mmCIF file with all atom_site columns, C-alpha atoms and ligand atoms in Angstrom:
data_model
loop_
_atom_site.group_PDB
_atom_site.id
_atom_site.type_symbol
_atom_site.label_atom_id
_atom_site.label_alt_id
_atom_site.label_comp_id
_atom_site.label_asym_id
_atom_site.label_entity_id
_atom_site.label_seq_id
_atom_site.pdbx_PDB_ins_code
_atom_site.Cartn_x
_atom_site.Cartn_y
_atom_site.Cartn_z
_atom_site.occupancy
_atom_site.B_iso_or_equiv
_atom_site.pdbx_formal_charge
_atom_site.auth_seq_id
_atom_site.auth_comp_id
_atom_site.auth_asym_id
_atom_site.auth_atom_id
_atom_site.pdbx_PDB_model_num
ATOM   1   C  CA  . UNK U 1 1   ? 8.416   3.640   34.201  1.00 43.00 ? 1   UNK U CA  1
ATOM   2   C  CA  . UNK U 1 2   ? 5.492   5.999   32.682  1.00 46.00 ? 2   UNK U CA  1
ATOM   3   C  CA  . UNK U 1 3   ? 7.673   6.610   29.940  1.00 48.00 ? 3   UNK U CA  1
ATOM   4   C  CA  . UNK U 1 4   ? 7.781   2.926   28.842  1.00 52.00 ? 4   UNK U CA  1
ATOM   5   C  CA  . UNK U 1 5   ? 4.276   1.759   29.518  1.00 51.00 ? 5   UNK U CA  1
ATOM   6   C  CA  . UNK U 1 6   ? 2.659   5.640   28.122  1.00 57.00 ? 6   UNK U CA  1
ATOM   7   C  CA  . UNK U 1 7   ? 4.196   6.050   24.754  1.00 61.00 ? 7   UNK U CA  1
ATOM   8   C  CA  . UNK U 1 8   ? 3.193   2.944   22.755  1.00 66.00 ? 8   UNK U CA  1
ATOM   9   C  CA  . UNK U 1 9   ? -0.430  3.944   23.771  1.00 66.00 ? 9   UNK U CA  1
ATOM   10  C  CA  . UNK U 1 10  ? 0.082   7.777   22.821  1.00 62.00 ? 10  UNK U CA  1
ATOM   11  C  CA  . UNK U 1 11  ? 1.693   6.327   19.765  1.00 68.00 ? 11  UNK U CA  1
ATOM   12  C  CA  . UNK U 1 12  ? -1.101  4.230   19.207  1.00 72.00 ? 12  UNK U CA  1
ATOM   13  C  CA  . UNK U 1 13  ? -3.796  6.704   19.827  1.00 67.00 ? 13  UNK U CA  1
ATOM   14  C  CA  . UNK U 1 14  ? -2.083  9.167   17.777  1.00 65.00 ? 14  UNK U CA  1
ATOM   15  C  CA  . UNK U 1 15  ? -2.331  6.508   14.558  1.00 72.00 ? 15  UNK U CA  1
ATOM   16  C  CA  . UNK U 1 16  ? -5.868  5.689   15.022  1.00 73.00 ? 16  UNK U CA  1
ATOM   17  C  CA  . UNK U 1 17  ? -6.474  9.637   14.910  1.00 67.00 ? 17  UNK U CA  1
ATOM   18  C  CA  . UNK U 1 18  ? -4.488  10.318  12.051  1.00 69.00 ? 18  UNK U CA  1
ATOM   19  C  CA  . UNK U 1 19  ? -6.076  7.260   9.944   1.00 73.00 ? 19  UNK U CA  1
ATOM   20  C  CA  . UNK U 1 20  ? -9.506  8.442   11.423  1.00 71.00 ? 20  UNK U CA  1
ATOM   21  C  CA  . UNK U 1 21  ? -9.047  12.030  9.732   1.00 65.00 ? 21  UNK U CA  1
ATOM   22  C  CA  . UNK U 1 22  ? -7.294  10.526  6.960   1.00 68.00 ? 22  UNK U CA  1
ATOM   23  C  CA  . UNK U 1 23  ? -10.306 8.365   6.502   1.00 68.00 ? 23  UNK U CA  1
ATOM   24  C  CA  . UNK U 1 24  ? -13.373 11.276  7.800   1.00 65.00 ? 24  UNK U CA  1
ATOM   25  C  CA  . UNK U 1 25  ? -11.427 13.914  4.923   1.00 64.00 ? 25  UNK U CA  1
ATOM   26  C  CA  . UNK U 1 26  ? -10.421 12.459  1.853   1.00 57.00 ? 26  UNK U CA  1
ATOM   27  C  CA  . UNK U 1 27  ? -12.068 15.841  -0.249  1.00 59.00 ? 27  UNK U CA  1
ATOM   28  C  CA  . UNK U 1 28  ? -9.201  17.824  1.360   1.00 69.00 ? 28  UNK U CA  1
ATOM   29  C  CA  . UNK U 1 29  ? -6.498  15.916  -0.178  1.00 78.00 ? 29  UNK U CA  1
ATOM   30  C  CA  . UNK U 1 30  ? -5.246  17.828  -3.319  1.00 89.00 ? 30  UNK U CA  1
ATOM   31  C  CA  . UNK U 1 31  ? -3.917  15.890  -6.307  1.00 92.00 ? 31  UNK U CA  1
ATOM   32  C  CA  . UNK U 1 32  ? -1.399  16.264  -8.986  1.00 95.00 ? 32  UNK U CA  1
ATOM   33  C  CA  . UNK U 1 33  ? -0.899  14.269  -12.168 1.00 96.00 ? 33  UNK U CA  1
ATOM   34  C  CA  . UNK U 1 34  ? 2.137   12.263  -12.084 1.00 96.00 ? 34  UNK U CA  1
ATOM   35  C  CA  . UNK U 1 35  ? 3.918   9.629   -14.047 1.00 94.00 ? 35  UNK U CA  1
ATOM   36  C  CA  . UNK U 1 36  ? 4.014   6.396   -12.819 1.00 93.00 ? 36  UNK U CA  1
ATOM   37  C  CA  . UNK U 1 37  ? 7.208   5.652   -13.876 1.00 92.00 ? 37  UNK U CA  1
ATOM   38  C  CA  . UNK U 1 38  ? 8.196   8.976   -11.752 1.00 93.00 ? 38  UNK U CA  1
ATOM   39  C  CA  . UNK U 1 39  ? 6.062   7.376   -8.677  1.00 95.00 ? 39  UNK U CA  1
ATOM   40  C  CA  . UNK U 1 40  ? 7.749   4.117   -9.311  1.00 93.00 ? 40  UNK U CA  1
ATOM   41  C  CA  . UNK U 1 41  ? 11.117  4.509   -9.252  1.00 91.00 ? 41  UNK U CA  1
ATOM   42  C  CA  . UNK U 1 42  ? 11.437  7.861   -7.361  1.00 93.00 ? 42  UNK U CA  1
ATOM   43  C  CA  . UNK U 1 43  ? 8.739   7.609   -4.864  1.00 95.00 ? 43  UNK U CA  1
ATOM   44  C  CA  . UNK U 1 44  ? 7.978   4.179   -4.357  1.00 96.00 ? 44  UNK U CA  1
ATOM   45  C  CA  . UNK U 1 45  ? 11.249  2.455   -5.439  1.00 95.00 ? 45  UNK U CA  1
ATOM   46  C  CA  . UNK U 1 46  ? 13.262  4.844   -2.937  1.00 95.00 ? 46  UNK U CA  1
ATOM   47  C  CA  . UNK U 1 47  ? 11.027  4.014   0.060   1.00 95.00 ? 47  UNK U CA  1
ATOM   48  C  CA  . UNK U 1 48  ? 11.277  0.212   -0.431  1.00 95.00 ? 48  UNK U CA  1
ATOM   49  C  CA  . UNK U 1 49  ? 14.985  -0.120  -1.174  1.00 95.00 ? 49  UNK U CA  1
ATOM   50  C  CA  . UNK U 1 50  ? 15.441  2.148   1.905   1.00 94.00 ? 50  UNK U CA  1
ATOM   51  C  CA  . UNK U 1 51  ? 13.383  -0.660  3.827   1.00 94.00 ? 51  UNK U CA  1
ATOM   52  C  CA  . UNK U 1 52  ? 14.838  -3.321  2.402   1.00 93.00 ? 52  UNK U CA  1
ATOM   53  C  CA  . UNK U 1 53  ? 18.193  -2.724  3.482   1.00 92.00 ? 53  UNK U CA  1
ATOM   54  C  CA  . UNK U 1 54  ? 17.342  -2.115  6.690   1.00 92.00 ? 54  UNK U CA  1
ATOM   55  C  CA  . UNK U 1 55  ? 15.000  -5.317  7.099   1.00 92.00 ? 55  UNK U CA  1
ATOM   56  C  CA  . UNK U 1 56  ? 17.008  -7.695  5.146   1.00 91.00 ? 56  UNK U CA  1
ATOM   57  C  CA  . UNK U 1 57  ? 13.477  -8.007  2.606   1.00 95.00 ? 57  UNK U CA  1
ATOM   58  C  CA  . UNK U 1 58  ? 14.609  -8.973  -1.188  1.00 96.00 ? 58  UNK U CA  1
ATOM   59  C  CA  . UNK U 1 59  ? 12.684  -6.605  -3.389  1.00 96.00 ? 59  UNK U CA  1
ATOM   60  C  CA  . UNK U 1 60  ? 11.830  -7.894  -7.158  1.00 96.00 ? 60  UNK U CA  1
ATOM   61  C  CA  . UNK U 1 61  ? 10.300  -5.070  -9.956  1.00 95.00 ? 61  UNK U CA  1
ATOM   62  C  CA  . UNK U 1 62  ? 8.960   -6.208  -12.173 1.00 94.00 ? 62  UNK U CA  1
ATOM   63  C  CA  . UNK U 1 63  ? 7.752   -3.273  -14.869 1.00 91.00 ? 63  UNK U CA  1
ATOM   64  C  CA  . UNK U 1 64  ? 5.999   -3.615  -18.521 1.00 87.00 ? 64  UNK U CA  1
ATOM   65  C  CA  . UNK U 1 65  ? 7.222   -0.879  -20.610 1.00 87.00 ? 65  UNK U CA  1
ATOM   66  C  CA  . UNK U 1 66  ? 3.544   -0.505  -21.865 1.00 84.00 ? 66  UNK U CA  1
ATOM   67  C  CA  . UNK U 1 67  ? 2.881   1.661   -18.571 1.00 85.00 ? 67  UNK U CA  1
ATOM   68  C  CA  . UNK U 1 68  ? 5.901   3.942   -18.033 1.00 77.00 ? 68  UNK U CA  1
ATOM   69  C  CA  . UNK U 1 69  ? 4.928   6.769   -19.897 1.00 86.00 ? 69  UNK U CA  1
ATOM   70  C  CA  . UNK U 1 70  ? 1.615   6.700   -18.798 1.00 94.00 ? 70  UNK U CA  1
ATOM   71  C  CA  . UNK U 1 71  ? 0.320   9.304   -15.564 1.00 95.00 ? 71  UNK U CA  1
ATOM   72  C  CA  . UNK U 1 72  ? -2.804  9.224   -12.757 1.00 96.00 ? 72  UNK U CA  1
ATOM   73  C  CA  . UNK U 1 73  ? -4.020  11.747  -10.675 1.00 96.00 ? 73  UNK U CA  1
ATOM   74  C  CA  . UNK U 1 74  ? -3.100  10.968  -7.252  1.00 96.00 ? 74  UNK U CA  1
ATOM   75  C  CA  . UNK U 1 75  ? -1.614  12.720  -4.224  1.00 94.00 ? 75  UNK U CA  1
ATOM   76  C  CA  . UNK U 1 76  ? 1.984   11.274  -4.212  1.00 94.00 ? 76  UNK U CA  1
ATOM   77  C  CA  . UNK U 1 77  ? 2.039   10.978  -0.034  1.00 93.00 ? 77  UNK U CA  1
ATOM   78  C  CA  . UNK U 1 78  ? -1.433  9.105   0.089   1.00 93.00 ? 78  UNK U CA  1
ATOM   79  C  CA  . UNK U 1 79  ? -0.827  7.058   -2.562  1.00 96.00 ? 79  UNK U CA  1
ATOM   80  C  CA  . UNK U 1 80  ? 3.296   5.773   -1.102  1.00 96.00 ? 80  UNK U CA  1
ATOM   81  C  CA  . UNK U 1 81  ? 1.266   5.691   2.614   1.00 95.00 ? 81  UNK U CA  1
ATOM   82  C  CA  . UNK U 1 82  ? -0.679  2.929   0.782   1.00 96.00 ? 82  UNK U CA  1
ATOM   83  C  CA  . UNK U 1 83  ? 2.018   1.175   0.136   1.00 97.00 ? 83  UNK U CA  1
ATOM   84  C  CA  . UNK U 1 84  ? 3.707   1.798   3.441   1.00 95.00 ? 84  UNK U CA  1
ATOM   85  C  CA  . UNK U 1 85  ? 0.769   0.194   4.944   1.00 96.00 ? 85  UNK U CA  1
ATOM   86  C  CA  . UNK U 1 86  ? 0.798   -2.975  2.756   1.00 98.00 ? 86  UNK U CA  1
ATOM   87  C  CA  . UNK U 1 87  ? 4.877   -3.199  3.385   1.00 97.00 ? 87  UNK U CA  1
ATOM   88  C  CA  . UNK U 1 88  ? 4.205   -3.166  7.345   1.00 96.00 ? 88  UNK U CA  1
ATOM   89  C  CA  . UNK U 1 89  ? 1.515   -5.762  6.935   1.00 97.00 ? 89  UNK U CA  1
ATOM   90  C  CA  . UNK U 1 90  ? 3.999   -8.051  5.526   1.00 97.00 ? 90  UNK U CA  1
ATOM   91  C  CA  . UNK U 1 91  ? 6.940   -7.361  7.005   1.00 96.00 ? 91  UNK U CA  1
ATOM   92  C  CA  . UNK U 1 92  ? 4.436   -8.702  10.055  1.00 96.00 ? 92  UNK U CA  1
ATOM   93  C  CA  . UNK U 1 93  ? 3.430   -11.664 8.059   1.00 97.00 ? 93  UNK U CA  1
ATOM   94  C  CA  . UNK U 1 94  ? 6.671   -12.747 7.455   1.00 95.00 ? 94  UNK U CA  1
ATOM   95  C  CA  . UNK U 1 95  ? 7.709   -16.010 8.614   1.00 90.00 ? 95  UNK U CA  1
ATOM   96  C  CA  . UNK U 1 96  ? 10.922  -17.648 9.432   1.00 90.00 ? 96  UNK U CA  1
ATOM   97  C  CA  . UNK U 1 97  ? 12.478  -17.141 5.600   1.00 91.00 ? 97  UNK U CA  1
ATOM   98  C  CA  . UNK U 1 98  ? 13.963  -14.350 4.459   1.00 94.00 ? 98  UNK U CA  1
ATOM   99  C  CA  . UNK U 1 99  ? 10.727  -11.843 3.230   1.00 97.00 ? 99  UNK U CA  1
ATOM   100 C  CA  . UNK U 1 100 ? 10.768  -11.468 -0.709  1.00 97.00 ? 100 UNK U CA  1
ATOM   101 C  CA  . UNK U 1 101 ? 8.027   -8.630  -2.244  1.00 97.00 ? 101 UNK U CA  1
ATOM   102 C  CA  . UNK U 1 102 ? 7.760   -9.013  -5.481  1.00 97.00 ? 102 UNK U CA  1
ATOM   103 C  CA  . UNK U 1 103 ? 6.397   -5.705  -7.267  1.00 97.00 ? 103 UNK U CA  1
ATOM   104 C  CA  . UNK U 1 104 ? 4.826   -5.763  -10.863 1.00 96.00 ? 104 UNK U CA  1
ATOM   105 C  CA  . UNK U 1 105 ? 3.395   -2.691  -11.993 1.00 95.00 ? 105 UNK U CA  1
ATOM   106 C  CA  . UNK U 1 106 ? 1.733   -3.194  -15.985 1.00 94.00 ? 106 UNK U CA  1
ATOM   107 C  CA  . UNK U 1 107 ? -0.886  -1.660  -18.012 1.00 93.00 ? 107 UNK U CA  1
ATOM   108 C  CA  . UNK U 1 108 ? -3.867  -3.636  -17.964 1.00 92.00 ? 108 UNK U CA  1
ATOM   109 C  CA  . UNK U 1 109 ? -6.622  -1.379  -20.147 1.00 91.00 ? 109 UNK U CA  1
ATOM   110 C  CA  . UNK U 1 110 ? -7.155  1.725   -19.305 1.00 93.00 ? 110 UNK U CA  1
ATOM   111 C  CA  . UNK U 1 111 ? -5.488  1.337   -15.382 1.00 96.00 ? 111 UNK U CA  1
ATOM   112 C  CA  . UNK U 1 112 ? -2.023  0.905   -13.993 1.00 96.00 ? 112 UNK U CA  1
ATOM   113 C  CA  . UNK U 1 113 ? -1.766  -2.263  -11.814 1.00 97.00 ? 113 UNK U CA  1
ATOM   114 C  CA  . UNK U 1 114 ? 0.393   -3.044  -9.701  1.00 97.00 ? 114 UNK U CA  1
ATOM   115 C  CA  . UNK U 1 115 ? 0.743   -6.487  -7.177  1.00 98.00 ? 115 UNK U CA  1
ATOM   116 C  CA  . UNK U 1 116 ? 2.234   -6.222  -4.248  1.00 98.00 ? 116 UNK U CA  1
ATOM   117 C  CA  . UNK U 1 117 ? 3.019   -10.106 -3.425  1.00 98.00 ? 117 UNK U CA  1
ATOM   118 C  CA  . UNK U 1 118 ? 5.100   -11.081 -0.057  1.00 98.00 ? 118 UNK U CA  1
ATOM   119 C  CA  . UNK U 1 119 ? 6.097   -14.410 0.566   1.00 97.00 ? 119 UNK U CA  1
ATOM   120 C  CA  . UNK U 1 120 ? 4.491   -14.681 4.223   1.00 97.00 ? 120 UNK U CA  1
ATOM   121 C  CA  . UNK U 1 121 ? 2.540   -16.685 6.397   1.00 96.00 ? 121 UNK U CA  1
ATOM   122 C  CA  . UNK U 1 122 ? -1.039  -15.916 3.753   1.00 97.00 ? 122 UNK U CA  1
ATOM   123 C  CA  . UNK U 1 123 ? -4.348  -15.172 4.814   1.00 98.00 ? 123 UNK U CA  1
ATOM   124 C  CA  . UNK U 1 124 ? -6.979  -18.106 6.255   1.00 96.00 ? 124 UNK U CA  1
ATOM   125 C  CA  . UNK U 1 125 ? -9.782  -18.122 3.770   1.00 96.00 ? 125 UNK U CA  1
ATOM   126 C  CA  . UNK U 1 126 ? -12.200 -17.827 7.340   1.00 95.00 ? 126 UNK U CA  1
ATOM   127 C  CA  . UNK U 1 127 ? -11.104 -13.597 7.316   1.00 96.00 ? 127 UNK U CA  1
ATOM   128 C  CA  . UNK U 1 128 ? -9.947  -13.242 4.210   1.00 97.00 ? 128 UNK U CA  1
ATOM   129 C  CA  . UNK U 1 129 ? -13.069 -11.446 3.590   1.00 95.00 ? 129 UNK U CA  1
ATOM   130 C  CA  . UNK U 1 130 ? -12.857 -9.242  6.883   1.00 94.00 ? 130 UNK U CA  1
ATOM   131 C  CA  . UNK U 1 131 ? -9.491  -7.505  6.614   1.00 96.00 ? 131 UNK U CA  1
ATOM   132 C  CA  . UNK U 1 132 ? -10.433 -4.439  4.905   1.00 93.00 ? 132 UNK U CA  1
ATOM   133 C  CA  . UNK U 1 133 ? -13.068 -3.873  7.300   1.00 90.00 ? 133 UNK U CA  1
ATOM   134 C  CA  . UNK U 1 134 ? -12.181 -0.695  9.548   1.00 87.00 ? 134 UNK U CA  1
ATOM   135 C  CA  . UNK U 1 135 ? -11.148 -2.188  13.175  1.00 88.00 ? 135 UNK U CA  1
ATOM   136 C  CA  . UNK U 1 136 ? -10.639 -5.836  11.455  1.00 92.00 ? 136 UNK U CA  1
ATOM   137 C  CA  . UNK U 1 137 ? -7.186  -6.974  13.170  1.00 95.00 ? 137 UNK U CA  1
ATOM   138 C  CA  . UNK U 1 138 ? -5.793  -10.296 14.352  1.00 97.00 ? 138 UNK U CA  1
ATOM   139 C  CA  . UNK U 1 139 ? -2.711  -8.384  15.360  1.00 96.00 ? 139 UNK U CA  1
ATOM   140 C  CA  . UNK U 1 140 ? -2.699  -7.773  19.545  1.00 93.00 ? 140 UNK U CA  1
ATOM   141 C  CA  . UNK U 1 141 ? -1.267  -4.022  19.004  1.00 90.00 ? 141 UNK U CA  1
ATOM   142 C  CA  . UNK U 1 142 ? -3.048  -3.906  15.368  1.00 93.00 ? 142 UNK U CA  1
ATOM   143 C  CA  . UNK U 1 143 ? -5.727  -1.334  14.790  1.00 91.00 ? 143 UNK U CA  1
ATOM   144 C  CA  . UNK U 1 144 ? -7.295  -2.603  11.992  1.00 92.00 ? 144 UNK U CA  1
ATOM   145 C  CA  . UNK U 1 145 ? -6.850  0.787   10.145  1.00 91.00 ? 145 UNK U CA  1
ATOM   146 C  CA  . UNK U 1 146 ? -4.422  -0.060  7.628   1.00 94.00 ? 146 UNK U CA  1
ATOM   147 C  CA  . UNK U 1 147 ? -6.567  -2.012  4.869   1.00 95.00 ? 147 UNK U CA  1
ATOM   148 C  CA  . UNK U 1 148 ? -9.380  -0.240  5.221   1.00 91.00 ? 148 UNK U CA  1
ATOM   149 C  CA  . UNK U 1 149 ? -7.828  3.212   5.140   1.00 91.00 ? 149 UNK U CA  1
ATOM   150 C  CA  . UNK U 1 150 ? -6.226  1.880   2.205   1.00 94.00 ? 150 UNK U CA  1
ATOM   151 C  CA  . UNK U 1 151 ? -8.636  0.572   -0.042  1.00 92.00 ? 151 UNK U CA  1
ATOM   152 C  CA  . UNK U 1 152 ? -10.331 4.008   0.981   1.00 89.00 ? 152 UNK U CA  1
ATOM   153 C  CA  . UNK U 1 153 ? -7.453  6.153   -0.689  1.00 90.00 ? 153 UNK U CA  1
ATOM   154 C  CA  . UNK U 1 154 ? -7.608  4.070   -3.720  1.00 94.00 ? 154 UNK U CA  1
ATOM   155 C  CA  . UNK U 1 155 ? -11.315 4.106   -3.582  1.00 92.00 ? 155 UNK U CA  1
ATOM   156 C  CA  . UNK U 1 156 ? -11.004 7.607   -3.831  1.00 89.00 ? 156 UNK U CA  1
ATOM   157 C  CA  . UNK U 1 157 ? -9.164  7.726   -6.812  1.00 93.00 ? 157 UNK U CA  1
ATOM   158 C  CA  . UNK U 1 158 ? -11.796 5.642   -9.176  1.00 94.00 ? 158 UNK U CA  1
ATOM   159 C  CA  . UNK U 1 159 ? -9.196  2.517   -8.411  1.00 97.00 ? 159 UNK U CA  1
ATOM   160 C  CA  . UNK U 1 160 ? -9.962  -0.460  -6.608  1.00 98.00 ? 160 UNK U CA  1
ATOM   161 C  CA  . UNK U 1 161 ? -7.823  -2.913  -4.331  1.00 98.00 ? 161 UNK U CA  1
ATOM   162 C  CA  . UNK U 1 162 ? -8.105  -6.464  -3.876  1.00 98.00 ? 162 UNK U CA  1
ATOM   163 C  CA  . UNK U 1 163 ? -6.371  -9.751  -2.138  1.00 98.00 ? 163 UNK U CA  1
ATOM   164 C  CA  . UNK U 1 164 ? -5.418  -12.617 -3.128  1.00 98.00 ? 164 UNK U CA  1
ATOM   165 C  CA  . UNK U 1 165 ? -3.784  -15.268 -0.786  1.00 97.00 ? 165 UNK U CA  1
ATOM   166 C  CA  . UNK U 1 166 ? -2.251  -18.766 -0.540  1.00 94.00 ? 166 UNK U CA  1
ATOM   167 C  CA  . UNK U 1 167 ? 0.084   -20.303 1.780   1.00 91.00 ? 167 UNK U CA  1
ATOM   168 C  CA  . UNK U 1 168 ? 2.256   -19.153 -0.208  1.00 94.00 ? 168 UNK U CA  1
ATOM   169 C  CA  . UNK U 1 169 ? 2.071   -15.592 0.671   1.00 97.00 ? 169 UNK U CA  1
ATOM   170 C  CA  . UNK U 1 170 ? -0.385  -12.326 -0.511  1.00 98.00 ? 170 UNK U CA  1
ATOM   171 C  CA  . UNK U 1 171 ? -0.949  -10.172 -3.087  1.00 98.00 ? 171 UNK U CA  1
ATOM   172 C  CA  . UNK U 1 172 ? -2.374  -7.300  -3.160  1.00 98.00 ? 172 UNK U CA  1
ATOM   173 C  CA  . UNK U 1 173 ? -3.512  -6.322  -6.494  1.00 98.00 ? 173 UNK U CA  1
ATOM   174 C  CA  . UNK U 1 174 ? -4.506  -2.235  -6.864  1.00 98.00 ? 174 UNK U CA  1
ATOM   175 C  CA  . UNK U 1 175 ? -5.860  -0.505  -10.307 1.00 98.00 ? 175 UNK U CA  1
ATOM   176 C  CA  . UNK U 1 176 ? -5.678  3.142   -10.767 1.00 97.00 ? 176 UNK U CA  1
ATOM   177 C  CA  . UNK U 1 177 ? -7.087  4.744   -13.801 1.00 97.00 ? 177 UNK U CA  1
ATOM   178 C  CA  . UNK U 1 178 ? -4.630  6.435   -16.055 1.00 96.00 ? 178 UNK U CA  1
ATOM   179 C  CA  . UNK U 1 179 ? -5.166  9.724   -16.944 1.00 93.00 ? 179 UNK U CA  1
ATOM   180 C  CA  . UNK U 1 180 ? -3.693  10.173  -20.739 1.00 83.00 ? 180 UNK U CA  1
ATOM   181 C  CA  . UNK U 1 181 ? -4.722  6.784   -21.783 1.00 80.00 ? 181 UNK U CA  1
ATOM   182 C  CA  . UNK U 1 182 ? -4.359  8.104   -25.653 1.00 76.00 ? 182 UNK U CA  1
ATOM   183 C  CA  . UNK U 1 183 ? -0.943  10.088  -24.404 1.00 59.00 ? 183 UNK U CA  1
ATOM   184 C  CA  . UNK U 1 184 ? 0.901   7.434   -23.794 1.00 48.00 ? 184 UNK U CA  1
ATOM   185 C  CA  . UNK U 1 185 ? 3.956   8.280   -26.117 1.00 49.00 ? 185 UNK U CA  1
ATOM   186 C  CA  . UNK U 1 186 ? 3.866   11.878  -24.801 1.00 44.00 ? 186 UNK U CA  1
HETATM 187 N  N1  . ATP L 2 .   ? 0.443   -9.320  3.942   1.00 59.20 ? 1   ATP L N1  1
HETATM 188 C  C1  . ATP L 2 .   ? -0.342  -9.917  4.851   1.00 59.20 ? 1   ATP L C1  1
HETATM 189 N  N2  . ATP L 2 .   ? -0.105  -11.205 5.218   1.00 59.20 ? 1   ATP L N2  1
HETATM 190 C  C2  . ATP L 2 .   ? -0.887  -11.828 6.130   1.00 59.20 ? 1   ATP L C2  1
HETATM 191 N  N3  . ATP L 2 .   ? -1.951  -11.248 6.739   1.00 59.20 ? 1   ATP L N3  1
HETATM 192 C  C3  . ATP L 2 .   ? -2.243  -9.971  6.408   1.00 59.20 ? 1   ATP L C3  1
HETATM 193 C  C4  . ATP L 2 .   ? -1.462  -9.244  5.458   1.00 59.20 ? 1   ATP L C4  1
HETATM 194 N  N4  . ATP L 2 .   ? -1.998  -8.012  5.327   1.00 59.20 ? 1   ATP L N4  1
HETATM 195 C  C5  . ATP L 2 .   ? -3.053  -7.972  6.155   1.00 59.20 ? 1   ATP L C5  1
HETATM 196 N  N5  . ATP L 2 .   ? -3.212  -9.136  6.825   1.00 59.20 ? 1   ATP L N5  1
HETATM 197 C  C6  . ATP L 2 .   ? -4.302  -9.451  7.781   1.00 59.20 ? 1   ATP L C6  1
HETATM 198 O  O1  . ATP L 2 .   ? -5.299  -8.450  7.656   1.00 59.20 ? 1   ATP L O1  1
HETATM 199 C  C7  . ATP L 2 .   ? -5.548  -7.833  8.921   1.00 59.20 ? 1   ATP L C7  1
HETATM 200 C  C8  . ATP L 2 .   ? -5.927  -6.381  8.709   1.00 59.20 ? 1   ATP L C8  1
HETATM 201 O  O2  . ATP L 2 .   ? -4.798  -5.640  8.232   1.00 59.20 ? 1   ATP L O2  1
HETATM 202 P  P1  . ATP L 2 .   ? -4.723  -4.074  8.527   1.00 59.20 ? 1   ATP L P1  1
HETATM 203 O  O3  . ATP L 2 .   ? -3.458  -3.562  7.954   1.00 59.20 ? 1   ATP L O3  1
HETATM 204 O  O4  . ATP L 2 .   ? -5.991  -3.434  8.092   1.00 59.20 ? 1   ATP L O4  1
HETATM 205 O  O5  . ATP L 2 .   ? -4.696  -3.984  10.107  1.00 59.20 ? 1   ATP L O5  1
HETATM 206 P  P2  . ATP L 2 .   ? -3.517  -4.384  11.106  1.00 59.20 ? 1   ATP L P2  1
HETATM 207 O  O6  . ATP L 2 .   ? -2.233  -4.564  10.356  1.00 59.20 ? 1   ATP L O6  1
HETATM 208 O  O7  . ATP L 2 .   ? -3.995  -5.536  11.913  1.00 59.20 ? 1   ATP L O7  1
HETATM 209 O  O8  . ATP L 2 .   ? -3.421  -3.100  12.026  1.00 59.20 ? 1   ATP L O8  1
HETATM 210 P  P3  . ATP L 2 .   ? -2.848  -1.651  11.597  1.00 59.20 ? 1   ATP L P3  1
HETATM 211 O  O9  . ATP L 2 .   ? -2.479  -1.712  10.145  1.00 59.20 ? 1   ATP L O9  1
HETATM 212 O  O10 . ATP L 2 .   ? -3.958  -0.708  11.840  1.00 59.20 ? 1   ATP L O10 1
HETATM 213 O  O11 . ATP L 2 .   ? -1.665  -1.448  12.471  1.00 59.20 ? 1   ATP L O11 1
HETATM 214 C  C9  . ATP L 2 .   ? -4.270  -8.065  9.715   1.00 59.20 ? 1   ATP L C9  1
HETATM 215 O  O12 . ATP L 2 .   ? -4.510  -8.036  11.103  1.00 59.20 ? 1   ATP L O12 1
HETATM 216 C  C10 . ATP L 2 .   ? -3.832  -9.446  9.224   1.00 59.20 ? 1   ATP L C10 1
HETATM 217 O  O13 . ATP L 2 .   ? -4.540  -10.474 9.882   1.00 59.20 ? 1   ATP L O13 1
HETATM 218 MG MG1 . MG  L 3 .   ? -1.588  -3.114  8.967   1.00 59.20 ? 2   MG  L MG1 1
#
């Protein structure tokens, strides 16, 4: 009886204190420089074909092969967490058809950008402008954290994060400065 109605609440608690320190220490973080084509398909491409076969979510890449040899400077666990966020948020979004993320990741300049588009319920143009605000939820066990915490890591990184929404479905749109822009055939 405890058991059932204390651990959502301890799990709860325990993710608004992690995201809080996440958010109150982002000097701490050390970073590396990786490639993004390492990120992409090791990192990034591992976690979401993991979730998509256990969620039933089509996944679609799509790369440019302008960016692959091209690296930032980003701590690999903050950076996928970013993602993780942004895949939770839709798989929440999604609506009665089967959920489709489409992933591009190009060269755009002198930054890597990649969209992160779901095919879900979208985003009312009344909060669109709210929901990277810290504590900005219309989710009853939501926290808010996840956008803002987000936009934070990138933030932190010289990148910045965006939204775009319709009804049919969001994007998320994130630049992150590359770090051997005149390496790029290394
Ligand atoms: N992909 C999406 N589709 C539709 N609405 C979204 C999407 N992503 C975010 N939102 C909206 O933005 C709000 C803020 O998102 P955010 O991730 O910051 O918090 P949350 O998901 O509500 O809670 P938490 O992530 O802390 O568990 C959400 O409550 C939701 O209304
Ligand atoms: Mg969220």
């Amino acid at each position: 009886m405890f058991k059932t109605l204390l651990i959502p609440e301890i799990d709860r608690a325990n993710k608004i204190i992690s995201d809080f320190l996440r958010m109150a220490k982002p000097a701490e973080i050390t970073t590396e420089e990786i490639k993004v084509k390492e990120f992409l398909y090791d990192n990034l491409g591992k976690f979401l074909n993991s979730k998509a076969l256990l969620h039933n979510i089509v996944i679609e890449y799509e790369t440019n092969p302008d960016m692959l040899h091209c690296s930032f400077q980003v701590n690999r666990e903050e950076l996928l967490q970013v993602f993780i966020n942004l895949l939770q948020n839709s798989l929440q979004a999604a609506g009665s058809a089967e959920l489709k993320i489409q992933l591009k990741a190009e060269r755009a300049g002198n930054v890597i950008r990649f969209t992160f588009k779901d095919n879900g319920k979208g985003i009312s143009e009344s909060i669109i402008e709210h929901i990277f605000d810290p504590f900005f939820t219309t989710k009853e066990e939501g926290t808010g954290l996840g956008l803002s915490v987000s936009q934070k890591i990138i933030e932190n990184y010289k990148g910045t994060m965006d939204v775009l929404s319709d009804s049919s479905g969001t994007s998320f749109i994130i630049d992150l400065p590359i770090s051997n822009p005149e390496n790029e055939m290394e």
